[in-house]
Structures are given as structure tokens and as C-alpha cells.
């Protein structure tokens, strides 16, 4: 139902910056909590950041490991979520996945969609 298309990954030096984009289609974008996750070899997939829209306000949450360095944002008019990554470290190297999530209590419903993933490599 919801399609996610990611872009912006690549190779960057430590201390550098990268901006990831995730364009969505297929549903009402503003109703979904959007998030970025990442998974490195030998590690569990971990939450990087999420952003939800309630009324005219966006609420963002970050993993402790990226607070102060990464910024998640969304443009509901463009159905797109972004992840601005600054001061990148080698430990940020991972495949980054875009996620769209929506759940309701009545009726019980759980929607969860993933992008294809984009590789981010931080190395000198």
C-alpha cells in the first residue's frame, strides 16, 4: 500500500555530512510515524530517529547515539522524510532504512512499511 523510495547514501569521511531522503506514496503521509533505522553487520537493527505529526506540530525522537548530530524532518506536502547527518563517525556505518508506521486501537490495525535501504559508509 505504501511505497518508500530512499536516496542519499554514500561514502563520506569522518566528520562529514550526508542527507538521506525517503519519498513515500500510496497513503495519507501525515498519518504515519516516519522513522529511520540502521543495521550494521553483526548488529541488531536499531532505531535512529522518528518523527510524527500531530496537528501542525512535528515531534521528533532520537537515539542517544545520534542526538545532537542527526536531524530528522518531514515535508508532508512532498510526502518526504529526511535525515540530515552531521559529524559522522565510523560507527555510523550501516544500511539505513526508511520506515512508515501506523497503528490504531479501534479497529485494531498495524501498518508497517520499509524502504529498500541505502548504504552509508563513514571511512577515511
PDB file of C-alpha atoms in Angstrom, residues 23-101:
ATOM      1  CA  UNK A  23       9.833   9.702  -0.686  1.00  0.00           C
ATOM      2  CA  UNK A  24       6.543   7.956   0.009  1.00  0.00           C
ATOM      3  CA  UNK A  25       3.343   7.253  -1.860  1.00  0.00           C
ATOM      4  CA  UNK A  26       0.191   5.197  -1.530  1.00  0.00           C
ATOM      5  CA  UNK A  27      -1.473   6.594   1.588  1.00  0.00           C
ATOM      6  CA  UNK A  28      -2.013   9.678   3.716  1.00  0.00           C
ATOM      7  CA  UNK A  29       1.524  10.595   4.638  1.00  0.00           C
ATOM      8  CA  UNK A  30       0.781  12.788   7.650  1.00  0.00           C
ATOM      9  CA  UNK A  31      -0.951   9.931   9.490  1.00  0.00           C
ATOM     10  CA  UNK A  32       2.217   7.851   9.593  1.00  0.00           C
ATOM     11  CA  UNK A  33       5.027   7.990  12.058  1.00  0.00           C
ATOM     12  CA  UNK A  34       8.132   8.087   9.908  1.00  0.00           C
ATOM     13  CA  UNK A  35      11.436   6.751  11.042  1.00  0.00           C
ATOM     14  CA  UNK A  36      14.976   5.919  10.128  1.00  0.00           C
ATOM     15  CA  UNK A  37      16.603   2.688  11.255  1.00  0.00           C
ATOM     16  CA  UNK A  38      20.032   1.301  10.613  1.00  0.00           C
ATOM     17  CA  UNK A  39      21.732  -2.060  10.697  1.00  0.00           C
ATOM     18  CA  UNK A  40      25.428  -2.773  10.653  1.00  0.00           C
ATOM     19  CA  UNK A  41      26.986  -6.206  10.086  1.00  0.00           C
ATOM     20  CA  UNK A  42      26.867  -8.232  13.272  1.00  0.00           C
ATOM     21  CA  UNK A  43      24.482  -5.825  14.954  1.00  0.00           C
ATOM     22  CA  UNK A  44      20.765  -5.637  15.545  1.00  0.00           C
ATOM     23  CA  UNK A  45      18.707  -3.200  13.573  1.00  0.00           C
ATOM     24  CA  UNK A  46      18.383  -0.091  15.687  1.00  0.00           C
ATOM     25  CA  UNK A  47      16.181   2.935  15.749  1.00  0.00           C
ATOM     26  CA  UNK A  48      17.890   6.137  14.675  1.00  0.00           C
ATOM     27  CA  UNK A  49      15.085   8.681  14.732  1.00  0.00           C
ATOM     28  CA  UNK A  50      11.331   9.037  14.372  1.00  0.00           C
ATOM     29  CA  UNK A  51       9.047  11.910  13.584  1.00  0.00           C
ATOM     30  CA  UNK A  52       5.281  12.157  13.975  1.00  0.00           C
ATOM     31  CA  UNK A  53       2.814  14.833  13.005  1.00  0.00           C
ATOM     32  CA  UNK A  54       0.013  15.880  15.337  1.00  0.00           C
ATOM     33  CA  UNK A  55      -1.925  18.850  14.101  1.00  0.00           C
ATOM     34  CA  UNK A  56       0.619  21.345  12.883  1.00  0.00           C
ATOM     35  CA  UNK A  57       3.359  20.120  15.192  1.00  0.00           C
ATOM     36  CA  UNK A  58       6.068  17.590  14.437  1.00  0.00           C
ATOM     37  CA  UNK A  59       7.557  15.515  17.235  1.00  0.00           C
ATOM     38  CA  UNK A  60      10.992  14.038  16.782  1.00  0.00           C
ATOM     39  CA  UNK A  61      12.847  11.443  18.825  1.00  0.00           C
ATOM     40  CA  UNK A  62      16.445  10.320  18.526  1.00  0.00           C
ATOM     41  CA  UNK A  63      18.640   7.514  19.649  1.00  0.00           C
ATOM     42  CA  UNK A  64      21.199   8.667  22.193  1.00  0.00           C
ATOM     43  CA  UNK A  65      23.998   7.780  19.820  1.00  0.00           C
ATOM     44  CA  UNK A  66      22.912  10.383  17.262  1.00  0.00           C
ATOM     45  CA  UNK A  67      21.469  13.166  19.406  1.00  0.00           C
ATOM     46  CA  UNK A  68      22.986  16.495  18.533  1.00  0.00           C
ATOM     47  CA  UNK A  69      24.371  15.195  15.253  1.00  0.00           C
ATOM     48  CA  UNK A  70      21.360  13.976  13.269  1.00  0.00           C
ATOM     49  CA  UNK A  71      18.159  15.809  12.454  1.00  0.00           C
ATOM     50  CA  UNK A  72      15.003  14.169  11.176  1.00  0.00           C
ATOM     51  CA  UNK A  73      12.429  16.262   9.376  1.00  0.00           C
ATOM     52  CA  UNK A  74       9.406  15.774   7.182  1.00  0.00           C
ATOM     53  CA  UNK A  75       7.621  17.686   4.485  1.00  0.00           C
ATOM     54  CA  UNK A  76       4.044  16.476   4.442  1.00  0.00           C
ATOM     55  CA  UNK A  77       3.271  18.420   1.284  1.00  0.00           C
ATOM     56  CA  UNK A  78       6.012  16.489  -0.514  1.00  0.00           C
ATOM     57  CA  UNK A  79       5.358  13.186   1.277  1.00  0.00           C
ATOM     58  CA  UNK A  80       9.038  13.040   2.117  1.00  0.00           C
ATOM     59  CA  UNK A  81      11.093  12.464   5.238  1.00  0.00           C
ATOM     60  CA  UNK A  82      14.736  13.451   5.587  1.00  0.00           C
ATOM     61  CA  UNK A  83      17.658  12.587   7.785  1.00  0.00           C
ATOM     62  CA  UNK A  84      20.412  15.165   7.984  1.00  0.00           C
ATOM     63  CA  UNK A  85      23.542  13.511   9.331  1.00  0.00           C
ATOM     64  CA  UNK A  86      26.388  15.704  10.545  1.00  0.00           C
ATOM     65  CA  UNK A  87      29.657  14.963  12.315  1.00  0.00           C
ATOM     66  CA  UNK A  88      29.559  11.429  11.010  1.00  0.00           C
ATOM     67  CA  UNK A  89      31.586   8.766  12.755  1.00  0.00           C
ATOM     68  CA  UNK A  90      32.827   5.387  11.530  1.00  0.00           C
ATOM     69  CA  UNK A  91      30.347   3.730  13.882  1.00  0.00           C
ATOM     70  CA  UNK A  92      27.541   5.333  11.887  1.00  0.00           C
ATOM     71  CA  UNK A  93      28.380   2.990   9.023  1.00  0.00           C
ATOM     72  CA  UNK A  94      25.310   0.879   8.296  1.00  0.00           C
ATOM     73  CA  UNK A  95      22.460   0.261   5.932  1.00  0.00           C
ATOM     74  CA  UNK A  96      19.842   2.884   6.670  1.00  0.00           C
ATOM     75  CA  UNK A  97      16.177   2.029   6.239  1.00  0.00           C
ATOM     76  CA  UNK A  98      13.184   4.288   5.967  1.00  0.00           C
ATOM     77  CA  UNK A  99      10.090   3.181   7.852  1.00  0.00           C
ATOM     78  CA  UNK A 100       6.437   4.191   7.859  1.00  0.00           C
ATOM     79  CA  UNK A 101       4.341   3.087  10.804  1.00  0.00           C
TER      80      UNK A 101
END
